[in-house]
């Protein structure tokens, strides 16, 4: 389990009718401002609104920590023709990306530290971590330290200009499928911010908006990014004609890289709900079997409605300066979701299974 997750948690849910995004976001923002002022005497700054696509492009995360002054810079166009397949392959792949992450003054990072960061990004699927140290830019290639510079002589000046490189900087690179690059460099960005103490402020709130309605699975099918009851920013006809690029009316409140709460405006129209189900591959028969009660209710009319749910434990974690919600929650579980006090989860007796009319299907033992 991540530091901000537990099997049991406390949620504060707001649900309301006849509202829009501005109403629910304004209410939630006012509440958080009042809590911070009343409890910590902290005046939170502006809550900028950032589209999901921008958050992923610039920070590699849908919950960016804006205290850290590091950004991902896309360099796919520069790497498309270089004689280095590790870069040119993803650069020319429609689902790939090559991105750079410049760290000001980072040339002092040792080779041992670079090796450690390489192992770190491998957790997120990255197969390596290329880098360039800018020792003295005025000396051209001689002023750069890296095993990959020889492959990009024709674009090196454009690259350095694009990332704003100066003497003493280091540039890290990610080159792979877009999802892997974003996750790996996004995580590296946060780790560098912590390791090098790059934080520029104590609190950095924002709203992430304009999430995609759907995400593509490995088999090409679509799944709801949030849930299938989130309203899209389009008509049913537009959604069915081109679902993959449609945006939703969802929103997340983020503080210091942690999602404090999330919500959306819900679908209140039967035709729209049926369209979303069809896009997800749910037949008319299955729709009626599983969601007939909802579709029937929508047919008779439902008010525009939406909401937002806060994670109370995450809020307490941030306000107290704790590193994990385990420090602010009653009866916390370990990272493997075990309870050290009761040794749960434990074995289930046959009597207990029989009482509930359950039978375990045990995995067959593999032969040596």
mmCIF file of C-alpha atoms in Angstrom, residues 75-277:
data_model
loop_
_atom_site.group_PDB
_atom_site.id
_atom_site.type_symbol
_atom_site.label_atom_id
_atom_site.label_comp_id
_atom_site.label_asym_id
_atom_site.label_seq_id
_atom_site.Cartn_x
_atom_site.Cartn_y
_atom_site.Cartn_z
ATOM 1 C CA UNK A 75 11.766 16.563 -27.187
ATOM 2 C CA UNK A 76 10.251 13.843 -29.372
ATOM 3 C CA UNK A 77 10.469 15.975 -32.519
ATOM 4 C CA UNK A 78 14.193 16.566 -32.000
ATOM 5 C CA UNK A 79 14.923 12.874 -31.459
ATOM 6 C CA UNK A 80 12.955 11.485 -34.392
ATOM 7 C CA UNK A 81 15.963 11.440 -36.746
ATOM 8 C CA UNK A 82 18.879 10.810 -34.378
ATOM 9 C CA UNK A 83 21.008 7.714 -34.902
ATOM 10 C CA UNK A 84 19.997 6.250 -31.557
ATOM 11 C CA UNK A 85 17.069 3.838 -31.684
ATOM 12 C CA UNK A 86 16.487 4.061 -27.947
ATOM 13 C CA UNK A 87 15.326 7.626 -28.644
ATOM 14 C CA UNK A 88 14.244 7.604 -32.299
ATOM 15 C CA UNK A 89 11.971 4.582 -31.787
ATOM 16 C CA UNK A 90 9.693 6.125 -29.141
ATOM 17 C CA UNK A 91 9.993 9.532 -30.833
ATOM 18 C CA UNK A 92 8.323 8.199 -33.992
ATOM 19 C CA UNK A 93 5.839 5.951 -32.188
ATOM 20 C CA UNK A 94 2.352 7.541 -31.978
ATOM 21 C CA UNK A 95 2.047 6.048 -28.493
ATOM 22 C CA UNK A 96 5.611 6.897 -27.484
ATOM 23 C CA UNK A 97 7.372 9.896 -26.045
ATOM 24 C CA UNK A 98 10.857 11.272 -25.420
ATOM 25 C CA UNK A 99 10.965 13.805 -22.590
ATOM 26 C CA UNK A 100 13.729 15.692 -20.807
ATOM 27 C CA UNK A 101 13.935 16.725 -17.158
ATOM 28 C CA UNK A 102 16.484 19.454 -16.422
ATOM 29 C CA UNK A 103 17.784 19.866 -12.880
ATOM 30 C CA UNK A 104 19.432 23.222 -12.217
ATOM 31 C CA UNK A 105 22.823 22.723 -10.579
ATOM 32 C CA UNK A 106 22.389 18.976 -10.892
ATOM 33 C CA UNK A 107 25.786 18.331 -12.475
ATOM 34 C CA UNK A 108 27.032 17.726 -8.945
ATOM 35 C CA UNK A 109 24.909 14.568 -8.764
ATOM 36 C CA UNK A 110 27.360 11.656 -8.586
ATOM 37 C CA UNK A 111 27.455 8.614 -10.841
ATOM 38 C CA UNK A 112 26.448 6.497 -7.848
ATOM 39 C CA UNK A 113 23.371 8.677 -7.370
ATOM 40 C CA UNK A 114 22.552 8.423 -11.075
ATOM 41 C CA UNK A 115 22.738 4.633 -10.791
ATOM 42 C CA UNK A 116 20.373 4.789 -7.823
ATOM 43 C CA UNK A 117 17.940 6.957 -9.796
ATOM 44 C CA UNK A 118 18.178 4.513 -12.695
ATOM 45 C CA UNK A 119 17.086 1.698 -10.381
ATOM 46 C CA UNK A 120 14.331 3.932 -9.038
ATOM 47 C CA UNK A 121 12.751 4.649 -12.433
ATOM 48 C CA UNK A 122 12.896 0.946 -13.295
ATOM 49 C CA UNK A 123 10.132 0.465 -10.710
ATOM 50 C CA UNK A 124 7.875 2.337 -13.136
ATOM 51 C CA UNK A 125 8.871 0.299 -16.178
ATOM 52 C CA UNK A 126 11.716 2.460 -17.492
ATOM 53 C CA UNK A 127 14.498 0.417 -19.057
ATOM 54 C CA UNK A 128 17.176 2.999 -18.335
ATOM 55 C CA UNK A 129 17.872 6.631 -17.512
ATOM 56 C CA UNK A 130 19.923 8.592 -20.040
ATOM 57 C CA UNK A 131 21.554 11.828 -18.902
ATOM 58 C CA UNK A 132 23.716 14.756 -19.985
ATOM 59 C CA UNK A 133 25.785 16.913 -17.644
ATOM 60 C CA UNK A 134 26.351 20.482 -18.846
ATOM 61 C CA UNK A 135 29.787 21.357 -17.498
ATOM 62 C CA UNK A 136 30.578 24.314 -19.791
ATOM 63 C CA UNK A 137 28.094 24.998 -22.558
ATOM 64 C CA UNK A 138 30.348 27.490 -24.358
ATOM 65 C CA UNK A 139 32.770 24.635 -25.135
ATOM 66 C CA UNK A 140 30.208 22.825 -27.296
ATOM 67 C CA UNK A 141 30.295 19.034 -27.206
ATOM 68 C CA UNK A 142 33.539 19.136 -25.225
ATOM 69 C CA UNK A 143 31.700 20.881 -22.420
ATOM 70 C CA UNK A 144 29.099 18.133 -22.140
ATOM 71 C CA UNK A 145 29.501 14.889 -20.222
ATOM 72 C CA UNK A 146 27.381 11.948 -21.346
ATOM 73 C CA UNK A 147 27.635 8.615 -23.164
ATOM 74 C CA UNK A 148 24.798 9.628 -25.529
ATOM 75 C CA UNK A 149 25.963 13.048 -26.800
ATOM 76 C CA UNK A 150 27.707 11.459 -29.797
ATOM 77 C CA UNK A 151 24.341 10.309 -31.137
ATOM 78 C CA UNK A 152 22.747 13.761 -31.191
ATOM 79 C CA UNK A 153 25.387 16.182 -32.449
ATOM 80 C CA UNK A 154 22.972 17.650 -34.997
ATOM 81 C CA UNK A 155 20.300 18.555 -32.462
ATOM 82 C CA UNK A 156 22.253 19.160 -29.265
ATOM 83 C CA UNK A 157 22.076 22.969 -29.402
ATOM 84 C CA UNK A 158 18.334 22.891 -30.067
ATOM 85 C CA UNK A 159 17.942 20.465 -27.177
ATOM 86 C CA UNK A 160 19.912 22.627 -24.752
ATOM 87 C CA UNK A 161 17.970 25.720 -25.826
ATOM 88 C CA UNK A 162 14.620 24.006 -25.415
ATOM 89 C CA UNK A 163 15.258 22.879 -21.847
ATOM 90 C CA UNK A 164 17.060 26.114 -20.936
ATOM 91 C CA UNK A 165 20.282 24.352 -19.966
ATOM 92 C CA UNK A 166 23.074 26.311 -18.289
ATOM 93 C CA UNK A 167 26.480 25.450 -16.886
ATOM 94 C CA UNK A 168 26.190 23.109 -13.922
ATOM 95 C CA UNK A 169 22.873 21.545 -14.955
ATOM 96 C CA UNK A 170 22.027 17.904 -15.604
ATOM 97 C CA UNK A 171 19.352 16.680 -18.006
ATOM 98 C CA UNK A 172 17.636 13.327 -17.513
ATOM 99 C CA UNK A 173 15.729 11.618 -20.328
ATOM 100 C CA UNK A 174 12.850 9.198 -20.602
ATOM 101 C CA UNK A 175 12.139 7.384 -23.875
ATOM 102 C CA UNK A 176 9.419 4.741 -24.087
ATOM 103 C CA UNK A 177 5.654 4.461 -24.276
ATOM 104 C CA UNK A 178 4.086 7.722 -23.125
ATOM 105 C CA UNK A 179 2.576 6.140 -20.011
ATOM 106 C CA UNK A 180 5.931 4.729 -18.880
ATOM 107 C CA UNK A 181 7.808 7.980 -19.555
ATOM 108 C CA UNK A 182 5.250 10.048 -17.672
ATOM 109 C CA UNK A 183 5.145 7.730 -14.666
ATOM 110 C CA UNK A 184 8.923 7.259 -14.471
ATOM 111 C CA UNK A 185 9.972 10.893 -14.945
ATOM 112 C CA UNK A 186 7.014 12.123 -12.895
ATOM 113 C CA UNK A 187 8.153 9.973 -9.974
ATOM 114 C CA UNK A 188 11.806 10.957 -10.512
ATOM 115 C CA UNK A 189 10.791 14.618 -10.448
ATOM 116 C CA UNK A 190 9.227 14.171 -7.007
ATOM 117 C CA UNK A 191 12.169 12.163 -5.691
ATOM 118 C CA UNK A 192 14.659 14.779 -6.877
ATOM 119 C CA UNK A 193 12.545 17.468 -5.258
ATOM 120 C CA UNK A 194 12.730 15.641 -1.941
ATOM 121 C CA UNK A 195 16.366 14.512 -2.176
ATOM 122 C CA UNK A 196 17.665 17.948 -3.209
ATOM 123 C CA UNK A 197 15.169 19.929 -1.106
ATOM 124 C CA UNK A 198 13.917 21.895 -4.091
ATOM 125 C CA UNK A 199 10.607 22.952 -2.551
ATOM 126 C CA UNK A 200 9.815 26.615 -3.206
ATOM 127 C CA UNK A 201 6.794 26.935 -0.906
ATOM 128 C CA UNK A 202 5.049 25.087 1.924
ATOM 129 C CA UNK A 203 1.662 24.662 0.225
ATOM 130 C CA UNK A 204 0.774 24.389 -3.454
ATOM 131 C CA UNK A 205 -2.914 23.658 -4.145
ATOM 132 C CA UNK A 206 -4.566 23.287 -7.537
ATOM 133 C CA UNK A 207 -7.517 21.780 -9.364
ATOM 134 C CA UNK A 208 -6.897 19.228 -12.113
ATOM 135 C CA UNK A 209 -9.762 19.374 -14.622
ATOM 136 C CA UNK A 210 -10.730 18.191 -18.110
ATOM 137 C CA UNK A 211 -9.957 14.523 -17.513
ATOM 138 C CA UNK A 212 -10.512 12.142 -20.442
ATOM 139 C CA UNK A 213 -13.784 10.238 -20.316
ATOM 140 C CA UNK A 214 -12.062 6.960 -21.166
ATOM 141 C CA UNK A 215 -8.678 5.276 -21.153
ATOM 142 C CA UNK A 216 -7.537 2.622 -23.606
ATOM 143 C CA UNK A 217 -6.825 -0.916 -22.413
ATOM 144 C CA UNK A 218 -4.047 -3.112 -23.785
ATOM 145 C CA UNK A 219 -6.547 -4.892 -26.045
ATOM 146 C CA UNK A 220 -7.785 -1.619 -27.541
ATOM 147 C CA UNK A 221 -11.062 -1.517 -25.623
ATOM 148 C CA UNK A 222 -12.059 1.489 -23.519
ATOM 149 C CA UNK A 223 -12.641 1.777 -19.776
ATOM 150 C CA UNK A 224 -14.071 4.693 -17.831
ATOM 151 C CA UNK A 225 -11.198 6.741 -16.404
ATOM 152 C CA UNK A 226 -13.233 7.595 -13.294
ATOM 153 C CA UNK A 227 -16.570 5.736 -13.410
ATOM 154 C CA UNK A 228 -19.282 5.259 -16.053
ATOM 155 C CA UNK A 229 -21.633 7.780 -14.442
ATOM 156 C CA UNK A 230 -19.375 10.810 -14.988
ATOM 157 C CA UNK A 231 -20.904 13.329 -17.399
ATOM 158 C CA UNK A 232 -18.960 14.136 -20.586
ATOM 159 C CA UNK A 233 -18.444 17.577 -22.099
ATOM 160 C CA UNK A 234 -20.304 16.709 -25.304
ATOM 161 C CA UNK A 235 -23.569 15.385 -26.723
ATOM 162 C CA UNK A 236 -24.418 11.660 -26.878
ATOM 163 C CA UNK A 237 -23.930 11.742 -30.662
ATOM 164 C CA UNK A 238 -20.475 13.327 -30.387
ATOM 165 C CA UNK A 239 -19.463 10.860 -27.694
ATOM 166 C CA UNK A 240 -20.464 7.809 -29.716
ATOM 167 C CA UNK A 241 -18.795 9.107 -32.877
ATOM 168 C CA UNK A 242 -15.405 9.723 -31.250
ATOM 169 C CA UNK A 243 -15.257 8.542 -27.629
ATOM 170 C CA UNK A 244 -11.484 8.271 -27.161
ATOM 171 C CA UNK A 245 -10.828 12.013 -27.283
ATOM 172 C CA UNK A 246 -13.800 13.252 -25.281
ATOM 173 C CA UNK A 247 -13.364 15.043 -21.959
ATOM 174 C CA UNK A 248 -15.339 14.581 -18.762
ATOM 175 C CA UNK A 249 -16.798 16.968 -16.217
ATOM 176 C CA UNK A 250 -14.529 15.580 -13.502
ATOM 177 C CA UNK A 251 -12.226 17.474 -11.161
ATOM 178 C CA UNK A 252 -9.610 16.643 -8.512
ATOM 179 C CA UNK A 253 -8.305 18.882 -5.741
ATOM 180 C CA UNK A 254 -4.556 18.366 -5.329
ATOM 181 C CA UNK A 255 -2.299 19.656 -2.556
ATOM 182 C CA UNK A 256 1.460 19.093 -2.461
ATOM 183 C CA UNK A 257 1.233 16.168 -4.863
ATOM 184 C CA UNK A 258 -1.576 14.421 -2.972
ATOM 185 C CA UNK A 259 -5.140 14.098 -4.222
ATOM 186 C CA UNK A 260 -7.230 15.532 -1.398
ATOM 187 C CA UNK A 261 -10.554 14.946 -3.076
ATOM 188 C CA UNK A 262 -12.187 14.213 -6.376
ATOM 189 C CA UNK A 263 -15.588 14.292 -7.949
ATOM 190 C CA UNK A 264 -17.637 15.040 -11.016
ATOM 191 C CA UNK A 265 -20.919 16.214 -12.426
ATOM 192 C CA UNK A 266 -22.978 13.062 -13.013
ATOM 193 C CA UNK A 267 -25.008 11.977 -16.005
ATOM 194 C CA UNK A 268 -28.689 12.847 -15.535
ATOM 195 C CA UNK A 269 -29.906 11.977 -19.039
ATOM 196 C CA UNK A 270 -30.954 8.456 -20.053
ATOM 197 C CA UNK A 271 -29.701 8.732 -23.646
ATOM 198 C CA UNK A 272 -26.274 9.869 -22.470
ATOM 199 C CA UNK A 273 -26.029 7.071 -19.896
ATOM 200 C CA UNK A 274 -26.960 4.452 -22.491
ATOM 201 C CA UNK A 275 -24.362 5.885 -24.876
ATOM 202 C CA UNK A 276 -21.614 5.631 -22.264
ATOM 203 C CA UNK A 277 -22.584 2.023 -21.578
#
